Amino acid sequence: MEELCYGFEQEDLASELLSWAEEDPSAGLDTFPPACSPVGQPAWPRPGWEGGAEADSSGRLRQRLAANVRERKRMVNINSAFDQLRCHVPTFPYEKRLSKIDTLRLAIAYIALLGEILLSGCDPRSYVERCLKGGLPSREQATWNTSDLTARLSWIKWD
DNA sequence: TAGGCCATCTGGTCCT
DNA sequence: AGGACCAGATGGCCTA
């Protein structure tokens, strides 16, 4: 989505943002960041932000911009971890990308199932199949027994 | 159009 | 002091 707006590395982004703010303060900060603003308008500074030119001269602007870059980079790392996690939970073949909250909930349920399989010592495939058919007494109480997970498990090709 | 999801900005808090 | 982390606010995009 918005990440497509940034075609350069984060480190480059940091220096780009900072240099932009330094290069042409007369251009007004209302148009910041230039061109690639994913939100569209925030503009800089945001409404309610106290500072402006005085903040710039005192270094607050520079620190704020750097903090914004760090925060974006941190969120990129978090989203990367979510992408990795999505690769390890069962999904429907036609399913669009899971949301973050759905990914977390599905992962919790899936981990619970895997743990149960380990404790049972049974063959994973037959264990799941029996569960889905209601053949195991614990099925109704199982912590992984969510409609989200069981529906996806029924789609898995075990061969 | 409303609601869900998301990226970003921002200020506060805690840690090194 | 500066960075990491967090939560609230805001606005854009998409779908039912």
mmCIF file of C-alpha atoms (C1' of nucleotides) in Angstrom:
data_model
loop_
_atom_site.group_PDB
_atom_site.id
_atom_site.type_symbol
_atom_site.label_atom_id
_atom_site.label_comp_id
_atom_site.label_asym_id
_atom_site.label_seq_id
_atom_site.Cartn_x
_atom_site.Cartn_y
_atom_site.Cartn_z
ATOM 1 C CA MET A 1 0.000 0.000 0.000
ATOM 2 C CA GLU A 2 1.662 3.166 1.161
ATOM 3 C CA GLU A 3 5.029 1.502 1.337
ATOM 4 C CA LEU A 4 5.047 1.564 -2.408
ATOM 5 C CA CYS A 5 5.503 5.292 -2.199
ATOM 6 C CA TYR A 6 9.018 4.901 -0.905
ATOM 7 C CA GLY A 7 11.416 3.757 -3.526
ATOM 8 C CA PHE A 8 14.558 4.316 -1.575
ATOM 9 C CA GLU A 9 16.237 2.822 1.454
ATOM 10 C CA GLN A 10 15.253 3.996 4.879
ATOM 11 C CA GLU A 11 18.676 5.380 5.637
ATOM 12 C CA ASP A 12 18.504 7.367 2.464
ATOM 13 C CA LEU A 13 15.082 8.512 3.463
ATOM 14 C CA ALA A 14 16.405 9.851 6.725
ATOM 15 C CA SER A 15 19.082 11.899 5.111
ATOM 16 C CA GLU A 16 16.732 12.950 2.369
ATOM 17 C CA LEU A 17 14.163 14.225 4.819
ATOM 18 C CA LEU A 18 16.710 16.036 6.910
ATOM 19 C CA SER A 19 18.488 17.566 3.982
ATOM 20 C CA TRP A 20 15.202 18.645 2.494
ATOM 21 C CA ALA A 21 14.272 20.456 5.670
ATOM 22 C CA GLU A 22 17.632 22.162 5.717
ATOM 23 C CA GLU A 23 17.914 23.000 2.068
ATOM 24 C CA ASP A 24 14.869 25.120 1.585
ATOM 25 C CA PRO A 25 13.234 26.314 4.780
ATOM 26 C CA SER A 26 11.761 29.196 2.856
ATOM 27 C CA ALA A 27 9.647 26.775 0.884
ATOM 28 C CA GLY A 28 7.584 26.388 3.985
ATOM 29 C CA LEU A 29 7.175 23.208 5.897
ATOM 30 C CA ASP A 30 3.546 22.869 4.917
ATOM 31 C CA THR A 31 4.486 20.814 1.925
ATOM 32 C CA PHE A 32 6.709 18.458 3.826
ATOM 33 C CA PRO A 33 7.390 15.690 3.065
ATOM 34 C CA PRO A 34 7.887 16.287 -0.622
ATOM 35 C CA ALA A 35 6.012 14.337 -3.228
ATOM 36 C CA CYS A 36 6.122 10.966 -1.522
ATOM 37 C CA SER A 37 3.845 11.777 1.388
ATOM 38 C CA PRO A 38 1.819 8.618 1.829
ATOM 39 C CA VAL A 39 -0.841 10.189 3.946
ATOM 40 C CA GLY A 40 -1.442 12.864 1.408
ATOM 41 C CA GLN A 41 -1.627 15.942 3.383
ATOM 42 C CA PRO A 42 -0.172 15.906 6.786
ATOM 43 C CA ALA A 43 2.089 18.551 5.852
ATOM 44 C CA TRP A 44 4.513 19.716 8.334
ATOM 45 C CA PRO A 45 4.155 20.589 11.067
ATOM 46 C CA ARG A 46 0.960 18.818 11.920
ATOM 47 C CA PRO A 47 -1.812 20.880 13.444
ATOM 48 C CA GLY A 48 -1.063 21.426 17.075
ATOM 49 C CA TRP A 49 2.633 20.834 16.737
ATOM 50 C CA GLU A 50 4.449 23.587 18.579
ATOM 51 C CA GLY A 51 7.667 24.658 17.032
ATOM 52 C CA GLY A 52 7.991 25.732 13.441
ATOM 53 C CA ALA A 53 11.009 27.801 12.521
ATOM 54 C CA GLU A 54 12.000 28.254 16.151
ATOM 55 C CA ALA A 55 12.009 24.523 16.605
ATOM 56 C CA ASP A 56 14.175 24.165 13.554
ATOM 57 C CA SER A 57 16.733 26.618 14.835
ATOM 58 C CA SER A 58 16.795 24.931 18.206
ATOM 59 C CA GLY A 59 17.258 21.507 16.721
ATOM 60 C CA ARG A 60 13.873 20.213 17.707
ATOM 61 C CA LEU A 61 12.766 19.941 14.115
ATOM 62 C CA ARG A 62 15.806 17.907 13.225
ATOM 63 C CA GLN A 63 15.249 15.588 16.159
ATOM 64 C CA ARG A 64 11.562 15.219 15.351
ATOM 65 C CA LEU A 65 12.248 14.339 11.733
ATOM 66 C CA ALA A 66 14.878 11.838 12.740
ATOM 67 C CA ALA A 67 12.473 10.307 15.251
ATOM 68 C CA ASN A 68 9.821 10.030 12.552
ATOM 69 C CA VAL A 69 12.247 8.175 10.306
ATOM 70 C CA ARG A 70 13.219 5.830 13.107
ATOM 71 C CA GLU A 71 9.585 5.163 13.858
ATOM 72 C CA ARG A 72 8.834 4.356 10.233
ATOM 73 C CA LYS A 73 11.814 2.028 10.133
ATOM 74 C CA ARG A 74 10.629 0.342 13.309
ATOM 75 C CA MET A 75 7.195 -0.196 11.800
ATOM 76 C CA VAL A 76 8.795 -1.625 8.661
ATOM 77 C CA ASN A 77 10.555 -4.182 10.859
ATOM 78 C CA ILE A 78 7.333 -5.051 12.631
ATOM 79 C CA ASN A 79 5.488 -5.458 9.354
ATOM 80 C CA SER A 80 8.289 -7.625 8.047
ATOM 81 C CA ALA A 81 7.841 -9.882 11.054
ATOM 82 C CA PHE A 82 4.112 -10.034 10.368
ATOM 83 C CA ASP A 83 4.818 -11.056 6.781
ATOM 84 C CA GLN A 84 7.085 -13.848 8.025
ATOM 85 C CA LEU A 85 4.435 -14.974 10.465
ATOM 86 C CA ARG A 86 1.802 -15.036 7.707
ATOM 87 C CA CYS A 87 3.958 -17.541 5.861
ATOM 88 C CA HIS A 88 3.713 -19.969 8.778
ATOM 89 C CA VAL A 89 -0.012 -20.070 9.426
ATOM 90 C CA PRO A 90 -2.499 -22.042 7.318
ATOM 91 C CA THR A 91 -4.500 -20.001 4.861
ATOM 92 C CA PHE A 92 -7.079 -20.623 2.194
ATOM 93 C CA PRO A 93 -5.596 -20.877 -1.303
ATOM 94 C CA TYR A 94 -7.762 -18.007 -2.494
ATOM 95 C CA GLU A 95 -7.357 -15.955 0.656
ATOM 96 C CA LYS A 96 -6.216 -12.390 0.497
ATOM 97 C CA ARG A 97 -3.532 -11.182 2.871
ATOM 98 C CA LEU A 98 -4.413 -11.679 6.509
ATOM 99 C CA SER A 99 -4.771 -8.608 8.645
ATOM 100 C CA LYS A 100 -2.365 -8.171 11.541
ATOM 101 C CA ILE A 101 -4.936 -9.016 14.178
ATOM 102 C CA ASP A 102 -6.141 -12.062 12.260
ATOM 103 C CA THR A 103 -2.556 -13.198 11.790
ATOM 104 C CA LEU A 104 -1.918 -13.017 15.531
ATOM 105 C CA ARG A 105 -5.115 -14.827 16.468
ATOM 106 C CA LEU A 106 -4.566 -17.520 13.885
ATOM 107 C CA ALA A 107 -0.966 -18.004 14.961
ATOM 108 C CA ILE A 108 -2.028 -18.416 18.589
ATOM 109 C CA ALA A 109 -4.566 -21.051 17.655
ATOM 110 C CA TYR A 110 -2.160 -22.818 15.326
ATOM 111 C CA ILE A 111 0.584 -22.971 17.932
ATOM 112 C CA ALA A 112 -1.886 -24.420 20.401
ATOM 113 C CA LEU A 113 -2.816 -27.110 17.889
ATOM 114 C CA LEU A 114 0.805 -27.976 17.162
ATOM 115 C CA GLY A 115 1.493 -28.248 20.854
ATOM 116 C CA GLU A 116 -1.454 -30.560 21.288
ATOM 117 C CA ILE A 117 -0.254 -32.763 18.455
ATOM 118 C CA LEU A 118 3.178 -33.007 20.027
ATOM 119 C CA LEU A 119 1.731 -34.006 23.363
ATOM 120 C CA SER A 120 -0.505 -36.608 21.755
ATOM 121 C CA GLY A 121 2.354 -38.328 19.993
ATOM 122 C CA CYS A 122 -0.007 -39.133 17.131
ATOM 123 C CA ASP A 123 0.536 -38.671 13.434
ATOM 124 C CA PRO A 124 -0.272 -35.016 12.715
ATOM 125 C CA ARG A 125 -2.435 -35.701 9.709
ATOM 126 C CA SER A 126 -4.579 -38.367 11.348
ATOM 127 C CA TYR A 127 -4.809 -36.308 14.517
ATOM 128 C CA VAL A 128 -6.143 -33.282 12.681
ATOM 129 C CA GLU A 129 -8.485 -35.365 10.573
ATOM 130 C CA ARG A 130 -9.926 -37.020 13.641
ATOM 131 C CA CYS A 131 -10.311 -33.648 15.314
ATOM 132 C CA LEU A 132 -12.115 -32.193 12.343
ATOM 133 C CA LYS A 133 -14.463 -35.150 12.347
ATOM 134 C CA GLY A 134 -15.082 -34.716 16.035
ATOM 135 C CA GLY A 135 -13.383 -37.943 16.863
ATOM 136 C CA LEU A 136 -11.349 -36.641 19.764
ATOM 137 C CA PRO A 137 -13.011 -35.863 23.076
ATOM 138 C CA SER A 138 -10.896 -32.761 23.646
ATOM 139 C CA ARG A 139 -11.920 -31.121 20.400
ATOM 140 C CA GLU A 140 -14.646 -28.970 21.868
ATOM 141 C CA GLN A 141 -12.395 -27.738 24.634
ATOM 142 C CA ALA A 142 -9.283 -27.290 22.562
ATOM 143 C CA THR A 143 -7.834 -23.806 22.745
ATOM 144 C CA TRP A 144 -7.059 -23.973 19.048
ATOM 145 C CA ASN A 145 -10.632 -24.859 18.166
ATOM 146 C CA THR A 146 -11.551 -21.656 16.425
ATOM 147 C CA SER A 147 -13.639 -21.577 13.310
ATOM 148 C CA ASP A 148 -10.868 -19.578 11.656
ATOM 149 C CA LEU A 149 -8.307 -22.307 12.106
ATOM 150 C CA THR A 150 -10.466 -25.397 11.635
ATOM 151 C CA ALA A 151 -11.869 -24.044 8.380
ATOM 152 C CA ARG A 152 -8.365 -23.522 7.053
ATOM 153 C CA LEU A 153 -7.153 -26.904 8.275
ATOM 154 C CA SER A 154 -9.863 -28.612 6.281
ATOM 155 C CA TRP A 155 -8.337 -27.089 3.138
ATOM 156 C CA ILE A 156 -4.829 -28.383 3.742
ATOM 157 C CA LYS A 157 -3.509 -30.926 1.257
ATOM 158 C CA TRP A 158 -1.538 -33.346 3.374
ATOM 159 C CA ASP A 159 0.113 -35.221 0.523
ATOM 160 C "C1'" DT B 1 -21.651 5.432 3.148
ATOM 161 C "C1'" DA B 2 -19.863 3.069 7.256
ATOM 162 C "C1'" DG B 3 -16.533 0.248 9.071
ATOM 163 C "C1'" DG B 4 -12.101 -2.162 8.963
ATOM 164 C "C1'" DC B 5 -7.363 -1.842 8.202
ATOM 165 C "C1'" DC B 6 -3.317 0.545 7.671
ATOM 166 C "C1'" DA B 7 0.687 4.102 7.566
ATOM 167 C "C1'" DT B 8 2.272 8.050 9.529
ATOM 168 C "C1'" DC B 9 2.991 11.665 12.903
ATOM 169 C "C1'" DT B 10 3.428 12.913 17.545
ATOM 170 C "C1'" DG B 11 4.428 13.262 22.473
ATOM 171 C "C1'" DG B 12 5.249 10.609 26.544
ATOM 172 C "C1'" DT B 13 7.944 7.173 29.038
ATOM 173 C "C1'" DC B 14 11.673 4.166 29.831
ATOM 174 C "C1'" DC B 15 16.262 2.570 28.990
ATOM 175 C "C1'" DT B 16 21.233 2.857 27.803
ATOM 176 C "C1'" DA C 1 21.093 13.096 25.451
ATOM 177 C "C1'" DG C 2 19.432 10.092 22.265
ATOM 178 C "C1'" DG C 3 17.111 5.951 20.887
ATOM 179 C "C1'" DA C 4 13.394 2.401 21.446
ATOM 180 C "C1'" DC C 5 8.889 1.563 22.410
ATOM 181 C "C1'" DC C 6 4.180 2.712 22.898
ATOM 182 C "C1'" DA C 7 -0.509 4.589 22.357
ATOM 183 C "C1'" DG C 8 -3.537 8.178 20.558
ATOM 184 C "C1'" DA C 9 -4.882 10.938 16.647
ATOM 185 C "C1'" DT C 10 -5.486 11.488 11.867
ATOM 186 C "C1'" DG C 11 -6.562 10.564 7.225
ATOM 187 C "C1'" DG C 12 -6.386 7.422 3.003
ATOM 188 C "C1'" DC C 13 -7.861 3.166 0.778
ATOM 189 C "C1'" DC C 14 -10.870 -0.642 0.183
ATOM 190 C "C1'" DT C 15 -14.970 -3.444 0.648
ATOM 191 C "C1'" DA C 16 -19.686 -4.776 1.919
#
